[in-house]
Structure formats: C-alpha cells, structure tokens
PDB file of C-alpha atoms in Angstrom:
ATOM      1  CA  UNK A   1      23.574  -8.079  -9.181  1.00 44.00           C
ATOM      2  CA  UNK A   2      22.700  -7.627 -12.860  1.00 46.00           C
ATOM      3  CA  UNK A   3      24.721  -5.044 -14.776  1.00 47.00           C
ATOM      4  CA  UNK A   4      23.172  -2.967 -17.542  1.00 45.00           C
ATOM      5  CA  UNK A   5      24.433  -2.884 -21.084  1.00 44.00           C
ATOM      6  CA  UNK A   6      24.729   0.228 -23.251  1.00 40.00           C
ATOM      7  CA  UNK A   7      21.320  -0.256 -24.906  1.00 44.00           C
ATOM      8  CA  UNK A   8      19.612  -0.351 -21.517  1.00 44.00           C
ATOM      9  CA  UNK A   9      21.379   2.861 -20.485  1.00 43.00           C
ATOM     10  CA  UNK A  10      20.132   4.852 -23.487  1.00 45.00           C
ATOM     11  CA  UNK A  11      16.419   4.160 -23.029  1.00 61.00           C
ATOM     12  CA  UNK A  12      14.131   7.144 -22.394  1.00 80.00           C
ATOM     13  CA  UNK A  13      13.452   7.696 -18.677  1.00 90.00           C
ATOM     14  CA  UNK A  14      16.435   5.651 -17.567  1.00 94.00           C
ATOM     15  CA  UNK A  15      18.389   8.190 -15.529  1.00 95.00           C
ATOM     16  CA  UNK A  16      22.018   7.874 -14.444  1.00 93.00           C
ATOM     17  CA  UNK A  17      22.990   9.442 -11.118  1.00 91.00           C
ATOM     18  CA  UNK A  18      25.816  11.995 -11.032  1.00 86.00           C
ATOM     19  CA  UNK A  19      28.589   9.485 -10.291  1.00 85.00           C
ATOM     20  CA  UNK A  20      27.611   7.370 -13.287  1.00 88.00           C
ATOM     21  CA  UNK A  21      27.509   4.278 -11.092  1.00 91.00           C
ATOM     22  CA  UNK A  22      23.765   3.693 -10.675  1.00 94.00           C
ATOM     23  CA  UNK A  23      20.644   4.240 -12.734  1.00 95.00           C
ATOM     24  CA  UNK A  24      17.003   4.629 -11.875  1.00 97.00           C
ATOM     25  CA  UNK A  25      14.565   3.129 -14.339  1.00 96.00           C
ATOM     26  CA  UNK A  26      11.539   5.401 -14.664  1.00 97.00           C
ATOM     27  CA  UNK A  27      10.009   3.823 -17.768  1.00 95.00           C
ATOM     28  CA  UNK A  28       6.944   2.816 -15.719  1.00 96.00           C
ATOM     29  CA  UNK A  29       6.380   6.404 -14.555  1.00 97.00           C
ATOM     30  CA  UNK A  30       3.456   8.566 -15.631  1.00 96.00           C
ATOM     31  CA  UNK A  31       6.077  11.312 -15.948  1.00 96.00           C
ATOM     32  CA  UNK A  32       9.682  11.689 -14.761  1.00 97.00           C
ATOM     33  CA  UNK A  33      12.655  13.980 -15.137  1.00 96.00           C
ATOM     34  CA  UNK A  34      16.255  14.335 -14.061  1.00 95.00           C
ATOM     35  CA  UNK A  35      16.529  17.784 -15.698  1.00 94.00           C
ATOM     36  CA  UNK A  36      15.398  19.987 -12.830  1.00 95.00           C
ATOM     37  CA  UNK A  37      18.927  21.247 -12.096  1.00 93.00           C
ATOM     38  CA  UNK A  38      19.587  21.892 -15.784  1.00 94.00           C
ATOM     39  CA  UNK A  39      16.276  23.727 -16.229  1.00 95.00           C
ATOM     40  CA  UNK A  40      16.883  25.976 -13.226  1.00 94.00           C
ATOM     41  CA  UNK A  41      20.488  26.623 -14.305  1.00 93.00           C
ATOM     42  CA  UNK A  42      19.384  27.519 -17.845  1.00 94.00           C
ATOM     43  CA  UNK A  43      16.971  30.055 -16.325  1.00 94.00           C
ATOM     44  CA  UNK A  44      19.827  31.603 -14.308  1.00 93.00           C
ATOM     45  CA  UNK A  45      18.503  30.256 -11.009  1.00 92.00           C
ATOM     46  CA  UNK A  46      20.948  28.606  -8.635  1.00 90.00           C
ATOM     47  CA  UNK A  47      19.231  26.502  -6.018  1.00 91.00           C
ATOM     48  CA  UNK A  48      19.537  23.181  -4.235  1.00 93.00           C
ATOM     49  CA  UNK A  49      17.285  20.780  -6.110  1.00 95.00           C
ATOM     50  CA  UNK A  50      16.448  17.092  -5.879  1.00 97.00           C
ATOM     51  CA  UNK A  51      17.967  14.627  -8.317  1.00 96.00           C
ATOM     52  CA  UNK A  52      14.808  13.071  -9.747  1.00 97.00           C
ATOM     53  CA  UNK A  53      11.093  13.755  -9.968  1.00 98.00           C
ATOM     54  CA  UNK A  54       8.887  10.748 -10.659  1.00 98.00           C
ATOM     55  CA  UNK A  55       5.123  10.746 -11.036  1.00 97.00           C
ATOM     56  CA  UNK A  56       3.208   7.530 -10.442  1.00 97.00           C
ATOM     57  CA  UNK A  57      -0.561   7.044 -10.342  1.00 96.00           C
ATOM     58  CA  UNK A  58      -0.928   8.493  -6.833  1.00 96.00           C
ATOM     59  CA  UNK A  59       2.106  10.664  -5.982  1.00 97.00           C
ATOM     60  CA  UNK A  60       4.944  12.800  -7.170  1.00 98.00           C
ATOM     61  CA  UNK A  61       8.128  11.251  -5.798  1.00 98.00           C
ATOM     62  CA  UNK A  62      10.801  13.855  -5.094  1.00 98.00           C
ATOM     63  CA  UNK A  63      13.964  11.781  -4.982  1.00 98.00           C
ATOM     64  CA  UNK A  64      17.330  12.816  -3.598  1.00 97.00           C
ATOM     65  CA  UNK A  65      20.146  10.282  -4.045  1.00 96.00           C
ATOM     66  CA  UNK A  66      23.422  10.103  -2.127  1.00 94.00           C
ATOM     67  CA  UNK A  67      25.853   7.197  -2.228  1.00 92.00           C
ATOM     68  CA  UNK A  68      28.998   7.501  -0.113  1.00 89.00           C
ATOM     69  CA  UNK A  69      29.660   3.749  -0.440  1.00 87.00           C
ATOM     70  CA  UNK A  70      31.147   3.893  -3.923  1.00 85.00           C
ATOM     71  CA  UNK A  71      34.760   2.874  -4.388  1.00 79.00           C
ATOM     72  CA  UNK A  72      35.374   6.327  -5.899  1.00 76.00           C
ATOM     73  CA  UNK A  73      33.924   8.173  -2.882  1.00 70.00           C
ATOM     74  CA  UNK A  74      36.422  10.488  -1.249  1.00 67.00           C
ATOM     75  CA  UNK A  75      36.699   9.897   2.494  1.00 67.00           C
ATOM     76  CA  UNK A  76      33.308   8.160   2.919  1.00 67.00           C
ATOM     77  CA  UNK A  77      33.818   7.771   6.675  1.00 69.00           C
ATOM     78  CA  UNK A  78      33.686  11.565   6.931  1.00 66.00           C
ATOM     79  CA  UNK A  79      30.133  11.631   5.560  1.00 78.00           C
ATOM     80  CA  UNK A  80      27.716  12.121   8.441  1.00 87.00           C
ATOM     81  CA  UNK A  81      24.147  12.557   7.195  1.00 92.00           C
ATOM     82  CA  UNK A  82      22.840  13.466  10.661  1.00 92.00           C
ATOM     83  CA  UNK A  83      24.902  16.674  10.815  1.00 93.00           C
ATOM     84  CA  UNK A  84      22.748  19.797  11.023  1.00 94.00           C
ATOM     85  CA  UNK A  85      24.316  21.232   7.847  1.00 94.00           C
ATOM     86  CA  UNK A  86      23.567  18.055   5.849  1.00 93.00           C
ATOM     87  CA  UNK A  87      19.980  17.966   7.108  1.00 95.00           C
ATOM     88  CA  UNK A  88      19.548  21.639   6.230  1.00 95.00           C
ATOM     89  CA  UNK A  89      20.718  21.007   2.653  1.00 95.00           C
ATOM     90  CA  UNK A  90      18.455  17.980   2.190  1.00 97.00           C
ATOM     91  CA  UNK A  91      15.510  19.942   3.584  1.00 97.00           C
ATOM     92  CA  UNK A  92      16.245  22.912   1.345  1.00 96.00           C
ATOM     93  CA  UNK A  93      16.264  20.634  -1.707  1.00 97.00           C
ATOM     94  CA  UNK A  94      12.603  19.842  -1.007  1.00 97.00           C
ATOM     95  CA  UNK A  95      11.581  23.491  -0.714  1.00 96.00           C
ATOM     96  CA  UNK A  96      13.630  24.627  -3.705  1.00 94.00           C
ATOM     97  CA  UNK A  97      12.241  21.852  -5.917  1.00 96.00           C
ATOM     98  CA  UNK A  98       8.621  22.459  -4.985  1.00 95.00           C
ATOM     99  CA  UNK A  99       8.452  25.475  -7.322  1.00 91.00           C
ATOM    100  CA  UNK A 100       9.307  23.266 -10.280  1.00 95.00           C
ATOM    101  CA  UNK A 101       6.313  21.011  -9.636  1.00 95.00           C
ATOM    102  CA  UNK A 102       3.972  23.969  -9.243  1.00 92.00           C
ATOM    103  CA  UNK A 103       5.171  25.536 -12.519  1.00 94.00           C
ATOM    104  CA  UNK A 104       4.423  22.245 -14.290  1.00 95.00           C
ATOM    105  CA  UNK A 105       0.999  22.117 -12.618  1.00 95.00           C
ATOM    106  CA  UNK A 106       1.879  18.836 -10.915  1.00 95.00           C
ATOM    107  CA  UNK A 107      -0.551  18.714  -8.008  1.00 92.00           C
ATOM    108  CA  UNK A 108      -0.496  15.131  -6.775  1.00 96.00           C
ATOM    109  CA  UNK A 109       0.600  14.555  -3.178  1.00 95.00           C
ATOM    110  CA  UNK A 110       4.380  14.779  -2.771  1.00 97.00           C
ATOM    111  CA  UNK A 111       6.420  11.957  -1.267  1.00 98.00           C
ATOM    112  CA  UNK A 112       9.984  13.089  -0.526  1.00 98.00           C
ATOM    113  CA  UNK A 113      12.436  10.194  -0.583  1.00 98.00           C
ATOM    114  CA  UNK A 114      16.111  10.334   0.277  1.00 98.00           C
ATOM    115  CA  UNK A 115      17.911   7.275  -1.115  1.00 97.00           C
ATOM    116  CA  UNK A 116      20.965   7.055   1.108  1.00 96.00           C
ATOM    117  CA  UNK A 117      23.947   4.718   1.154  1.00 94.00           C
ATOM    118  CA  UNK A 118      26.877   5.417   3.452  1.00 90.00           C
ATOM    119  CA  UNK A 119      29.359   3.396   5.533  1.00 87.00           C
ATOM    120  CA  UNK A 120      27.745   1.987   8.660  1.00 85.00           C
ATOM    121  CA  UNK A 121      24.296   3.178   7.583  1.00 90.00           C
ATOM    122  CA  UNK A 122      21.461   0.967   8.780  1.00 94.00           C
ATOM    123  CA  UNK A 123      17.688   0.968   9.066  1.00 96.00           C
ATOM    124  CA  UNK A 124      17.805   2.555  12.534  1.00 96.00           C
ATOM    125  CA  UNK A 125      19.946   5.525  11.495  1.00 95.00           C
ATOM    126  CA  UNK A 126      17.832   6.029   8.365  1.00 97.00           C
ATOM    127  CA  UNK A 127      14.674   6.140  10.500  1.00 97.00           C
ATOM    128  CA  UNK A 128      16.292   8.630  12.877  1.00 97.00           C
ATOM    129  CA  UNK A 129      17.253  10.777   9.898  1.00 97.00           C
ATOM    130  CA  UNK A 130      13.717  10.528   8.497  1.00 98.00           C
ATOM    131  CA  UNK A 131      12.347  11.745  11.829  1.00 97.00           C
ATOM    132  CA  UNK A 132      14.760  14.696  11.859  1.00 97.00           C
ATOM    133  CA  UNK A 133      13.761  15.617   8.307  1.00 97.00           C
ATOM    134  CA  UNK A 134      10.092  15.374   9.216  1.00 96.00           C
ATOM    135  CA  UNK A 135      10.642  18.091  11.825  1.00 96.00           C
ATOM    136  CA  UNK A 136      12.167  20.417   9.195  1.00 96.00           C
ATOM    137  CA  UNK A 137       9.605  19.806   6.456  1.00 97.00           C
ATOM    138  CA  UNK A 138       6.183  21.549   6.396  1.00 96.00           C
ATOM    139  CA  UNK A 139       4.109  18.806   8.037  1.00 95.00           C
ATOM    140  CA  UNK A 140       3.191  20.925  11.080  1.00 93.00           C
ATOM    141  CA  UNK A 141       2.808  24.099   9.016  1.00 92.00           C
ATOM    142  CA  UNK A 142       0.302  22.505   6.657  1.00 92.00           C
ATOM    143  CA  UNK A 143      -1.649  21.132   9.637  1.00 90.00           C
ATOM    144  CA  UNK A 144      -1.730  24.577  11.266  1.00 91.00           C
ATOM    145  CA  UNK A 145      -2.617  26.750   8.261  1.00 92.00           C
ATOM    146  CA  UNK A 146      -3.112  24.415   5.294  1.00 76.00           C
ATOM    147  CA  UNK A 147      -6.921  24.365   5.190  1.00 84.00           C
ATOM    148  CA  UNK A 148      -6.612  20.855   3.792  1.00 80.00           C
ATOM    149  CA  UNK A 149      -3.888  21.796   1.308  1.00 83.00           C
ATOM    150  CA  UNK A 150      -0.688  19.799   1.596  1.00 90.00           C
ATOM    151  CA  UNK A 151       2.803  20.565   0.367  1.00 93.00           C
ATOM    152  CA  UNK A 152       4.068  17.154   1.412  1.00 96.00           C
ATOM    153  CA  UNK A 153       2.352  13.872   2.111  1.00 96.00           C
ATOM    154  CA  UNK A 154       5.221  11.688   3.275  1.00 97.00           C
ATOM    155  CA  UNK A 155       9.001  11.537   3.783  1.00 98.00           C
ATOM    156  CA  UNK A 156      11.265   8.492   3.841  1.00 98.00           C
ATOM    157  CA  UNK A 157      14.971   7.706   3.966  1.00 98.00           C
ATOM    158  CA  UNK A 158      15.704   4.418   2.225  1.00 98.00           C
ATOM    159  CA  UNK A 159      18.678   2.342   1.178  1.00 97.00           C
ATOM    160  CA  UNK A 160      18.839   1.169  -2.436  1.00 97.00           C
ATOM    161  CA  UNK A 161      17.666  -2.279  -1.331  1.00 97.00           C
ATOM    162  CA  UNK A 162      14.750  -0.799   0.627  1.00 98.00           C
ATOM    163  CA  UNK A 163      13.801   1.356  -2.372  1.00 98.00           C
ATOM    164  CA  UNK A 164      13.858  -1.627  -4.724  1.00 98.00           C
ATOM    165  CA  UNK A 165      11.836  -3.775  -2.282  1.00 98.00           C
ATOM    166  CA  UNK A 166       9.127  -1.137  -1.746  1.00 97.00           C
ATOM    167  CA  UNK A 167       5.858  -1.889  -3.554  1.00 97.00           C
ATOM    168  CA  UNK A 168       5.695   1.610  -5.110  1.00 96.00           C
ATOM    169  CA  UNK A 169       9.335   2.679  -5.365  1.00 98.00           C
ATOM    170  CA  UNK A 170      10.407  -0.715  -6.683  1.00 98.00           C
ATOM    171  CA  UNK A 171       8.485   0.077  -9.870  1.00 97.00           C
ATOM    172  CA  UNK A 172      11.446   2.354 -10.603  1.00 98.00           C
ATOM    173  CA  UNK A 173      14.400   0.084  -9.813  1.00 98.00           C
ATOM    174  CA  UNK A 174      17.838   1.410  -8.946  1.00 97.00           C
ATOM    175  CA  UNK A 175      20.594  -0.710 -10.518  1.00 96.00           C
ATOM    176  CA  UNK A 176      24.338  -0.629 -10.879  1.00 93.00           C
ATOM    177  CA  UNK A 177      25.402   0.570 -14.299  1.00 89.00           C
ATOM    178  CA  UNK A 178      28.639  -1.425 -14.485  1.00 69.00           C
ATOM    179  CA  UNK A 179      31.217  -3.350 -12.526  1.00 52.00           C
ATOM    180  CA  UNK A 180      33.027  -0.058 -11.903  1.00 45.00           C
ATOM    181  CA  UNK A 181      30.202   0.776  -9.498  1.00 47.00           C
ATOM    182  CA  UNK A 182      31.420  -1.678  -6.848  1.00 50.00           C
ATOM    183  CA  UNK A 183      30.578  -0.528  -3.392  1.00 47.00           C
ATOM    184  CA  UNK A 184      33.129   0.775  -0.942  1.00 44.00           C
ATOM    185  CA  UNK A 185      34.393  -2.016   1.257  1.00 41.00           C
ATOM    186  CA  UNK A 186      32.430  -4.699  -0.592  1.00 41.00           C
ATOM    187  CA  UNK A 187      33.475  -7.007  -3.417  1.00 33.00           C
TER     188      UNK A 187
END
C-alpha cells in the first residue's frame, strides 16, 4: 500500500479521518466537506453527523467512516456493528446530517455510505448491516408519502477495499496516511 507524504496530506479536499490513520481524497469532487461537525458545533447544535459529504456529478455521498481494525483501537473485538444501539446511531447520523444538505441547497439524490472495517467483518455481514439500515432509513416513508420526492436514493456498507474498487466511490480513494496506520492483527 502506498503511503502519503506531507505535501499530499495538505492538499485541499484531502480529508483525514479522526484517528489520523486514513485519508479520503475528494479532489475529484464537485464539492466536499469534512466540516459538518464543526459547523454544527459552532452554531451551538450538538447532533450525530456523518464524517464526510461528497458531491459527484449524480449524487451527494453521505459518508460515515468507522475503523476498528487500527492497531490503536481499544478492544476492537468488543465492537459489534449489528447491535441495535450502533445501528440507531448510524441511522441518526443520516437524519441529523440531512439538514446540512438542505441548508446548502444540495438537492441531488443522497447515497448514504458506511465505510466499515472491524475484526471478522466480511461482505456477508456488511450486506446484513446494509439491509438493517435500509429498514431504519426513510425508503418506505418516501414511497408512501413522498410524491416522487426522495430523501435517500441508496445505502451501502463497504470496506475500504470495496469503496476503492467501486466505479463511483473509487474516484475518492481512501488511503493510509502513514505506516503508523497498520491494521489490527495485520502486518
């Protein structure tokens, strides 16, 4: 895996996730931000928000990122993304972040993506989690009362590798920032 140097890390629209271990390169985006939490906090609003918002030519990608596979992760085996409480928080992040897009007059279809790395995570568990999230998000509501209006177009749960391999998401690659970002249990 290629590591980034300092110059690459300081480029506009190259966002570093909260652990400082990985970045997401949004230079190819129409628009992107990692400041949603900061903007809400500065306005005195305390909510659960997504980590990144990325606009491409067709969608707004609402991106939540969680990596329990980092060497610095505390008790990663205790992280269970299928727990009701975890699902509730991830769902709430969608709803709480939706206001931000509306205030910016961002009206493209929303694709909610949860980038998830955790011990023993695999494609099957990520698909099961996606299906659970789909039940909590407003897909049925918008079908019942939306009159053609949609709050959400799609939801996915992807690993970093799946994100990078996706034809749309891969335009915004997720990369390790440095060697200190070695994954839990891997060399």
